[in-house]
mmCIF file with all atom_site columns, C-alpha atoms in Angstrom:
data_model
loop_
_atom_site.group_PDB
_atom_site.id
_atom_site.type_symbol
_atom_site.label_atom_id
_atom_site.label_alt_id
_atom_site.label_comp_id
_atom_site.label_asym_id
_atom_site.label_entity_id
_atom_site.label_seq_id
_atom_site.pdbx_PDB_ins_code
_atom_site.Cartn_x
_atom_site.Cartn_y
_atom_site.Cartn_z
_atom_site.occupancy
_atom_site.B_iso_or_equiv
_atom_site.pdbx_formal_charge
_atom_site.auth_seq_id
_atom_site.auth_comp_id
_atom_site.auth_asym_id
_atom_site.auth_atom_id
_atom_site.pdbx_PDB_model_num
ATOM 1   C CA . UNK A 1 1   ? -79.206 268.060 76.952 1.00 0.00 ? 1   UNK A CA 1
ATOM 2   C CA . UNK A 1 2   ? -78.773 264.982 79.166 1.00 0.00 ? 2   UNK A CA 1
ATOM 3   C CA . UNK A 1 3   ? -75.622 264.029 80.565 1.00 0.00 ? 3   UNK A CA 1
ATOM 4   C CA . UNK A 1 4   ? -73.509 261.179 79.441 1.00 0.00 ? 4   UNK A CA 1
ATOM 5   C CA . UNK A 1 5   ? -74.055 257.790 80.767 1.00 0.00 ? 5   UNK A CA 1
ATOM 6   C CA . UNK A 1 6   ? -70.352 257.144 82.045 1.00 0.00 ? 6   UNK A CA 1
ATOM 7   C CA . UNK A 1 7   ? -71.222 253.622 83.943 1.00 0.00 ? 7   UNK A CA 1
ATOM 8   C CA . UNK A 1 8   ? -73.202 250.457 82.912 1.00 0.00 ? 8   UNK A CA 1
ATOM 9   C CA . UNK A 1 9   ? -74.709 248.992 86.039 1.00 0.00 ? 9   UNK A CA 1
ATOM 10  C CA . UNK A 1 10  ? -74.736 245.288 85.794 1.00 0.00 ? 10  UNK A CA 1
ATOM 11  C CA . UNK A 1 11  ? -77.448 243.434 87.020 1.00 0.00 ? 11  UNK A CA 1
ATOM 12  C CA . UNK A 1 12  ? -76.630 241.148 89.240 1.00 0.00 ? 12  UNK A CA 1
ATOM 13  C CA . UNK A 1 13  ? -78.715 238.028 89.863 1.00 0.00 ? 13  UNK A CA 1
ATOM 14  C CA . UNK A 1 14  ? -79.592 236.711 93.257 1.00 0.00 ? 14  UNK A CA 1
ATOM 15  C CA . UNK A 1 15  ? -78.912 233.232 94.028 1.00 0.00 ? 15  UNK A CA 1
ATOM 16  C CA . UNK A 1 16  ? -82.344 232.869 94.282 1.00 0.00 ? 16  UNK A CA 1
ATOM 17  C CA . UNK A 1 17  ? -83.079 233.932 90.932 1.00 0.00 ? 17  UNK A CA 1
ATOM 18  C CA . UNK A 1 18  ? -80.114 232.296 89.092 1.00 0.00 ? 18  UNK A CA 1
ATOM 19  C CA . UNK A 1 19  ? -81.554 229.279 90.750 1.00 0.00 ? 19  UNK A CA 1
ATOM 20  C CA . UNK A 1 20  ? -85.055 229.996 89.270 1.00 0.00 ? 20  UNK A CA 1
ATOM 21  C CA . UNK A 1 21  ? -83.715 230.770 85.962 1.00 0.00 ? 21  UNK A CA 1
ATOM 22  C CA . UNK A 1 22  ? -81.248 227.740 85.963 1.00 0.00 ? 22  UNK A CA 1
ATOM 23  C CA . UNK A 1 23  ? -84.565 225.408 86.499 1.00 0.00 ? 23  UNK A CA 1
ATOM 24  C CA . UNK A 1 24  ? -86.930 227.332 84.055 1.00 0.00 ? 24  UNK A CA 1
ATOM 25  C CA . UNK A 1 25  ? -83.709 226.229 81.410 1.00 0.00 ? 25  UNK A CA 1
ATOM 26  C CA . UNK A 1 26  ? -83.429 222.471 82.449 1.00 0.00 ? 26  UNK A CA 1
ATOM 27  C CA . UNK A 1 27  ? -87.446 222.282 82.561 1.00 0.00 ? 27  UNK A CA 1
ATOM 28  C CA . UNK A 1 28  ? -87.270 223.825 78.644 1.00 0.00 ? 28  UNK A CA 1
ATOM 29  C CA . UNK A 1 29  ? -84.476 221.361 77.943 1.00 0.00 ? 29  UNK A CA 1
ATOM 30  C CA . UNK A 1 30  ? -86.887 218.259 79.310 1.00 0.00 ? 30  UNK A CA 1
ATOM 31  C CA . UNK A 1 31  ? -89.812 219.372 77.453 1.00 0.00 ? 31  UNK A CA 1
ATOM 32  C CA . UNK A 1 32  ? -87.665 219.565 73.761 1.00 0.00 ? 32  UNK A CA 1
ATOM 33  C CA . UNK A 1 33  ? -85.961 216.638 74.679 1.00 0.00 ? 33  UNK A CA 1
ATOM 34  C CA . UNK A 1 34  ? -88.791 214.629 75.871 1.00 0.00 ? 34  UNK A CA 1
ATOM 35  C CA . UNK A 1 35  ? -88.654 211.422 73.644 1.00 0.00 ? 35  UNK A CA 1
ATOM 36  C CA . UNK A 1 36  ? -84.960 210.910 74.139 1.00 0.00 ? 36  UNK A CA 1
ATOM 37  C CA . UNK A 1 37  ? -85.175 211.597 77.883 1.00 0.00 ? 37  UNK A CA 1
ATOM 38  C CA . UNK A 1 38  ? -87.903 208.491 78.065 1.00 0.00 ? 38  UNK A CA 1
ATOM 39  C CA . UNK A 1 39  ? -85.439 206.408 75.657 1.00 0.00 ? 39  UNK A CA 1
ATOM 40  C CA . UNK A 1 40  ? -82.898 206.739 78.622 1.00 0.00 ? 40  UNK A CA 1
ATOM 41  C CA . UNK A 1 41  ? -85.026 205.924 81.282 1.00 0.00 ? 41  UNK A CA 1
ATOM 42  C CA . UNK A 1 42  ? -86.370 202.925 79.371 1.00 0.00 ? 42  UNK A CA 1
ATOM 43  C CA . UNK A 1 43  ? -82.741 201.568 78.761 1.00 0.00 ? 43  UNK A CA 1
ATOM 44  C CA . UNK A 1 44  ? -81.280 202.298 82.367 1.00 0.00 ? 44  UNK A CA 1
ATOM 45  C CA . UNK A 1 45  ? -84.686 200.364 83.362 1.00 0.00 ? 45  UNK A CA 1
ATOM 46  C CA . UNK A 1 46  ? -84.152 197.477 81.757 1.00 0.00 ? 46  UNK A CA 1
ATOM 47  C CA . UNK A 1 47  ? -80.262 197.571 82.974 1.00 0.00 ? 47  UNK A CA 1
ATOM 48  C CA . UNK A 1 48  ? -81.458 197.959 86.503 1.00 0.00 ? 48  UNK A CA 1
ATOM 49  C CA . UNK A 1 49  ? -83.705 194.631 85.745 1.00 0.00 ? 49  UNK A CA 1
ATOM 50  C CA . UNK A 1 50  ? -80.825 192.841 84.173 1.00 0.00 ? 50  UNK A CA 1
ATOM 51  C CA . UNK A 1 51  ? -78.623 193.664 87.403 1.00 0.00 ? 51  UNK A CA 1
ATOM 52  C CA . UNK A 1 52  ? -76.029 195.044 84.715 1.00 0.00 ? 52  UNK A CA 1
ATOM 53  C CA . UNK A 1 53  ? -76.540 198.490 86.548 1.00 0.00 ? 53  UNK A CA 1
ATOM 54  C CA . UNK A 1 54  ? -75.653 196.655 90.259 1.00 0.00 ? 54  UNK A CA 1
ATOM 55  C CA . UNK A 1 55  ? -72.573 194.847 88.262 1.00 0.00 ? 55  UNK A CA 1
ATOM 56  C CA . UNK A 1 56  ? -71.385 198.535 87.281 1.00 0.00 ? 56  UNK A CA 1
ATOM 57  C CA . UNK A 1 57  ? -72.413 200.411 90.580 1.00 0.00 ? 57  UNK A CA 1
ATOM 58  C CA . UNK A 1 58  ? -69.823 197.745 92.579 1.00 0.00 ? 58  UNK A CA 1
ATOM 59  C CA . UNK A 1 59  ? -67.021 197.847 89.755 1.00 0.00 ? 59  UNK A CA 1
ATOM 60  C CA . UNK A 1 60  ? -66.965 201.442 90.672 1.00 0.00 ? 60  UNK A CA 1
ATOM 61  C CA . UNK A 1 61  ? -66.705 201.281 94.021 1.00 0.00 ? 61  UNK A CA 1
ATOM 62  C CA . UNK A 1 62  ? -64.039 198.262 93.664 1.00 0.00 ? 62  UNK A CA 1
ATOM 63  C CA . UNK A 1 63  ? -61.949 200.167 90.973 1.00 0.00 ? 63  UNK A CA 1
ATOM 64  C CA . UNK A 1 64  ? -59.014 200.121 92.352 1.00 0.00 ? 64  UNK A CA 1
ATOM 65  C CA . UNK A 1 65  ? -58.779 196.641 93.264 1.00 0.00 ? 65  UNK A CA 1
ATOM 66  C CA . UNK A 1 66  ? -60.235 196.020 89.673 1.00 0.00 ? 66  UNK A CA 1
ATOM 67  C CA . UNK A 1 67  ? -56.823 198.033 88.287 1.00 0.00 ? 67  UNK A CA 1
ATOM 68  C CA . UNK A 1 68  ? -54.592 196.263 90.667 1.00 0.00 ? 68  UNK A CA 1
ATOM 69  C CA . UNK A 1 69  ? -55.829 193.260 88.795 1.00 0.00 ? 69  UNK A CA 1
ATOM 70  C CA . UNK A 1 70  ? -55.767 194.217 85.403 1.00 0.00 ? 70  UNK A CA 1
ATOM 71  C CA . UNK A 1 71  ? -52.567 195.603 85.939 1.00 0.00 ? 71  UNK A CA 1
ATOM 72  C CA . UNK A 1 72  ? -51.076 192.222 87.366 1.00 0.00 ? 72  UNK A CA 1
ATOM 73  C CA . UNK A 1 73  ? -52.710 189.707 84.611 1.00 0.00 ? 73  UNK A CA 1
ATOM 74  C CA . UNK A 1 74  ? -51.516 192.138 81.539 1.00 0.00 ? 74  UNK A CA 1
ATOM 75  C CA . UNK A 1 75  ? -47.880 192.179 83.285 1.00 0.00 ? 75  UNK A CA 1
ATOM 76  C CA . UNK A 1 76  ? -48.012 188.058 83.078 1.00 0.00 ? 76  UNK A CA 1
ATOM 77  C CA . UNK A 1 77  ? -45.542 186.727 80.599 1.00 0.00 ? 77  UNK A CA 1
ATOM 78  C CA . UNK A 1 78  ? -47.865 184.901 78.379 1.00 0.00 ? 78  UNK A CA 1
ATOM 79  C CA . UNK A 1 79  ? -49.765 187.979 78.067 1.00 0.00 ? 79  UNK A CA 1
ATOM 80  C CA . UNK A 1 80  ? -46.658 190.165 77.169 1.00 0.00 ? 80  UNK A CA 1
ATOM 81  C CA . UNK A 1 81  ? -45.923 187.556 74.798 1.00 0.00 ? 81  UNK A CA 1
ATOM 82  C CA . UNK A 1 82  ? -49.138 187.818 72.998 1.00 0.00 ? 82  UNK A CA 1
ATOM 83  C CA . UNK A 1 83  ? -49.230 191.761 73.016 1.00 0.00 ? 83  UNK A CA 1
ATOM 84  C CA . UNK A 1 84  ? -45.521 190.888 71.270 1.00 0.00 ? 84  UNK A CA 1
ATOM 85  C CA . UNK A 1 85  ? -46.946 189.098 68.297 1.00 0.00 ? 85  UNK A CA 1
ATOM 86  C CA . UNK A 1 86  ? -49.767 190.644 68.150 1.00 0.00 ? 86  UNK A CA 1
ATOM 87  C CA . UNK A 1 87  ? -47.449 193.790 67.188 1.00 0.00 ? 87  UNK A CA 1
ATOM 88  C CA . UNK A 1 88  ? -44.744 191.433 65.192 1.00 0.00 ? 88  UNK A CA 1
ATOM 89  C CA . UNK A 1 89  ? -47.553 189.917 63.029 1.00 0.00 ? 89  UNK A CA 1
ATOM 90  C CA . UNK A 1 90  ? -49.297 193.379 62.998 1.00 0.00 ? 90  UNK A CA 1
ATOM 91  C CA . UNK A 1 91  ? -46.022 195.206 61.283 1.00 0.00 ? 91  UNK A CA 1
ATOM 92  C CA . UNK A 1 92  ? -46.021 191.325 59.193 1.00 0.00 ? 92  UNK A CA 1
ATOM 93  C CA . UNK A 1 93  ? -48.967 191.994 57.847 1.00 0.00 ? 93  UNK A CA 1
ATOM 94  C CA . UNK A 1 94  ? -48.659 195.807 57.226 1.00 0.00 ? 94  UNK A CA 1
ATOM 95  C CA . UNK A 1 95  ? -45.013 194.959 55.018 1.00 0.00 ? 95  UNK A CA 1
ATOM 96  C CA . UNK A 1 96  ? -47.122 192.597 52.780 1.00 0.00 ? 96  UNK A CA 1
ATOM 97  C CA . UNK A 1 97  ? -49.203 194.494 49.569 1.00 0.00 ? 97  UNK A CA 1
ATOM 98  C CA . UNK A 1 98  ? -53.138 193.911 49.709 1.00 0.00 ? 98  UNK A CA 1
ATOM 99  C CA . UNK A 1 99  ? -53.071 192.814 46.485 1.00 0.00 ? 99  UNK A CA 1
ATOM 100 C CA . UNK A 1 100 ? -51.258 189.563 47.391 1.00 0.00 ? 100 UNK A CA 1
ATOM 101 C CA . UNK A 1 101 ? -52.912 189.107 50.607 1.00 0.00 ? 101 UNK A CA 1
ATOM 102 C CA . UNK A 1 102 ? -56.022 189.303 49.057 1.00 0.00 ? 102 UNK A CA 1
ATOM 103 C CA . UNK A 1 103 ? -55.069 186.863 45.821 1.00 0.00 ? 103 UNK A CA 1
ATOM 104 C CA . UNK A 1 104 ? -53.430 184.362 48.136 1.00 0.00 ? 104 UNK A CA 1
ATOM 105 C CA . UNK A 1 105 ? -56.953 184.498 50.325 1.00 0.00 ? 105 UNK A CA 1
ATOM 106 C CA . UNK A 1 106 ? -59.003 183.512 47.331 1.00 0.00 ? 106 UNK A CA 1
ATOM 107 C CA . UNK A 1 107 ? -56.870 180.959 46.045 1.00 0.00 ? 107 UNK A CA 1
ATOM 108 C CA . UNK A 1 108 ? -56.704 179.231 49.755 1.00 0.00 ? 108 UNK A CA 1
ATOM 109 C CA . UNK A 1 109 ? -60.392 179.424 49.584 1.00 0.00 ? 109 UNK A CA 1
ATOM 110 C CA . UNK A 1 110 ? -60.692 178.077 45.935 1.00 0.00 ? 110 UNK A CA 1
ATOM 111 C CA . UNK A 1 111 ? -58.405 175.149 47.350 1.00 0.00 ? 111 UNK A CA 1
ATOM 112 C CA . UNK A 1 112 ? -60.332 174.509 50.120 1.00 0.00 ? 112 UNK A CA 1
ATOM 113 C CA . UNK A 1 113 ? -63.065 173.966 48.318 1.00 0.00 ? 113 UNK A CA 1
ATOM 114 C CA . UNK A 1 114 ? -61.333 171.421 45.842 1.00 0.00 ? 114 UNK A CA 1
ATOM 115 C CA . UNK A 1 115 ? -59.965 169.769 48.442 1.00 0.00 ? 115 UNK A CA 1
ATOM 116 C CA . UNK A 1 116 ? -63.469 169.058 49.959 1.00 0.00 ? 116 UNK A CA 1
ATOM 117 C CA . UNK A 1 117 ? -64.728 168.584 46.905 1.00 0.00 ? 117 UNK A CA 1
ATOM 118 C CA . UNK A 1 118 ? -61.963 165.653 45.801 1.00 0.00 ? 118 UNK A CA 1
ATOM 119 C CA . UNK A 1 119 ? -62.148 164.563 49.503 1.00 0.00 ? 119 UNK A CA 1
ATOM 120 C CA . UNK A 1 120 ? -65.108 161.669 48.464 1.00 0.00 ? 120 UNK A CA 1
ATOM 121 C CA . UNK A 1 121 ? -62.483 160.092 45.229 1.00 0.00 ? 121 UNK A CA 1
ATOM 122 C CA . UNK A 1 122 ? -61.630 156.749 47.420 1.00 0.00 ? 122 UNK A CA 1
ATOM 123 C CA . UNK A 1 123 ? -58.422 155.960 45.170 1.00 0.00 ? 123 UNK A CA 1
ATOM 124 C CA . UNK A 1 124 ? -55.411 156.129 46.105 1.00 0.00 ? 124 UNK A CA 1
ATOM 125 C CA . UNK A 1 125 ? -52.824 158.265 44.965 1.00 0.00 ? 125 UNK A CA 1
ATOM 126 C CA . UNK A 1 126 ? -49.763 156.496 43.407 1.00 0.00 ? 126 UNK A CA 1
ATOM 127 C CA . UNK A 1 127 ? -45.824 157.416 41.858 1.00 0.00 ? 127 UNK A CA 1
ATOM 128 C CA . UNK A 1 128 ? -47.485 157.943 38.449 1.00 0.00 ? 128 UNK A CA 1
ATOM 129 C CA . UNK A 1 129 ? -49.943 159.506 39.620 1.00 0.00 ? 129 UNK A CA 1
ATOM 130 C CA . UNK A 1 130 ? -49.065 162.619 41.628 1.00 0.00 ? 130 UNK A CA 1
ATOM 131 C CA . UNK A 1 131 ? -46.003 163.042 38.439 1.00 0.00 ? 131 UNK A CA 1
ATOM 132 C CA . UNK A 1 132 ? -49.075 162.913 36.127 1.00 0.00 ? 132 UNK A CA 1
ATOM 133 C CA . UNK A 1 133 ? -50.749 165.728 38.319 1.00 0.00 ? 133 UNK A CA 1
ATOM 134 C CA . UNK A 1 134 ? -47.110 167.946 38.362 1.00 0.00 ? 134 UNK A CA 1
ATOM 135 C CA . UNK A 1 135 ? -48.274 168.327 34.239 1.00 0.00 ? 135 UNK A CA 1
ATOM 136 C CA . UNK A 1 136 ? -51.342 169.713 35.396 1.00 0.00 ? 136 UNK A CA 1
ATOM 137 C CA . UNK A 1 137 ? -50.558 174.162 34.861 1.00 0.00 ? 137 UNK A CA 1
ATOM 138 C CA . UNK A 1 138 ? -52.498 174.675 38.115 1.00 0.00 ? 138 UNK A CA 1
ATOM 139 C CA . UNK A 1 139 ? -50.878 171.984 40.155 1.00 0.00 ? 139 UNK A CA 1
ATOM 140 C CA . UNK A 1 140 ? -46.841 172.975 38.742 1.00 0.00 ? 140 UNK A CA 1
ATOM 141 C CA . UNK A 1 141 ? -47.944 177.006 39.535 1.00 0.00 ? 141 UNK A CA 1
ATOM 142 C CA . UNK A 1 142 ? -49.372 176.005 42.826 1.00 0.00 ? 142 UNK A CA 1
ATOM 143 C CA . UNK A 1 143 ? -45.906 174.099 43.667 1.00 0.00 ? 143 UNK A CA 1
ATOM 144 C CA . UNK A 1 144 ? -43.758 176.760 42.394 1.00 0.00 ? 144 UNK A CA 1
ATOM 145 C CA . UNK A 1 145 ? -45.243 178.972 44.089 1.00 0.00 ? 145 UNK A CA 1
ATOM 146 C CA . UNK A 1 146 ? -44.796 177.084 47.480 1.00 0.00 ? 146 UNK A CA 1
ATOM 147 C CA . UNK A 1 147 ? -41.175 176.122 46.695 1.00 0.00 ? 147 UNK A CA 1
ATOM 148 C CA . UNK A 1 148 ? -40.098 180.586 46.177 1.00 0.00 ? 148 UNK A CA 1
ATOM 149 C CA . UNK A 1 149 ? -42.064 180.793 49.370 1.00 0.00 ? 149 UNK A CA 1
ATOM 150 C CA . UNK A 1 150 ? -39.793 178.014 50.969 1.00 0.00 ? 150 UNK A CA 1
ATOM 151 C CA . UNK A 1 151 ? -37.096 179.488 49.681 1.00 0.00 ? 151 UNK A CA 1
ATOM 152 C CA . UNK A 1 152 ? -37.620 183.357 50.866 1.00 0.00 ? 152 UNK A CA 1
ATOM 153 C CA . UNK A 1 153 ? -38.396 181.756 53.715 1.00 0.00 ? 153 UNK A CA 1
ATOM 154 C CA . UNK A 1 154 ? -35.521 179.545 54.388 1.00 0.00 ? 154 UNK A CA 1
ATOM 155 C CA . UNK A 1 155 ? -33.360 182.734 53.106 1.00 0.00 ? 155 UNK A CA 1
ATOM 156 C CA . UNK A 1 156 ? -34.805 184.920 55.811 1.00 0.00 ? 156 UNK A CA 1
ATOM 157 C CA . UNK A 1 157 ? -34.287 182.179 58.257 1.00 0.00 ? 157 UNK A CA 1
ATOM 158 C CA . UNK A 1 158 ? -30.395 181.616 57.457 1.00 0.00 ? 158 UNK A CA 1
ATOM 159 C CA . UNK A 1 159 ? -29.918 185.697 57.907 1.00 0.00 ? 159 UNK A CA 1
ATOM 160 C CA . UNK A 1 160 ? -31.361 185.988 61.394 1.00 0.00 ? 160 UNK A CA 1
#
């Protein structure tokens, strides 16, 4: 009977060989990947030609003076300010239900349209006239509706 096999020699590559089998991978990987390898050289080709790839290339190398920058425009105060309401409208608009937001959208559009539409009558709007037009169910709801918002709004306004 044989004797027991009590160690496990590992084989151990030479550097030239891991170096051989590390290129006989990356030349499998360029012959699957063929048609995608030629996409990339065609786009970084027509960079180059653009100059987009020289634009890039010296943004690198200037990075730091590029953050410097950046870092001294965003600290500006009109830029704080509009990073401020950009965040205040941003939590506005996230307090107010889509539904609304969305029926108030179409109905500004609908009266855009009118108003372009009635933009061409040349006559003048008298007294009698714009009373006549507060009879009108569209007109009265359209006014109501502006006077709550006045009024929310004007509440808001006294509270702050």
């Amino acid at each position: 009977m044989a004797t027991p096999i009590t160690r496990i020699k590992k084989k151990q590559l030479t550097p030239e060989e891991l170096k051989l089998q590390r290129l006989f991978e990356l030349e499998t990987q360029v012959a699957e990947q063929q048609q995608a390898l030629q996409k990339v050289l065609e786009i970084t080709g027509e960079l180059d030609k653009a100059g987009i790839l020289d634009a890039v290339n010296a943004m690198v190398k200037a990075r730091e003076d590029l953050m410097d920058i950046t870092v001294q425009q965003a600290s500006r105060e009109p830029v704080t300010t509009l990073i401020n309401n950009l965040m205040n409208a941003a939590g506005a608009l996230t307090a107010i239900d889509p539904a609304t937001t969305a029926k108030l959208s179409s109905s500004v559009q609908r009266g855009l349209q009118n108003a372009e539409a009635g933009q061409s009558d040349p006559r003048k709007l008298s007294m009698l006239g714009l009373f006549k037009a507060l009879r009108d169910p569209d007109i009265n709801r359209s006014i109501r509706y502006g006077l709550h918002f006045l009024k929310g709004m004007g509440e808001e306004l006294e509270r702050k």
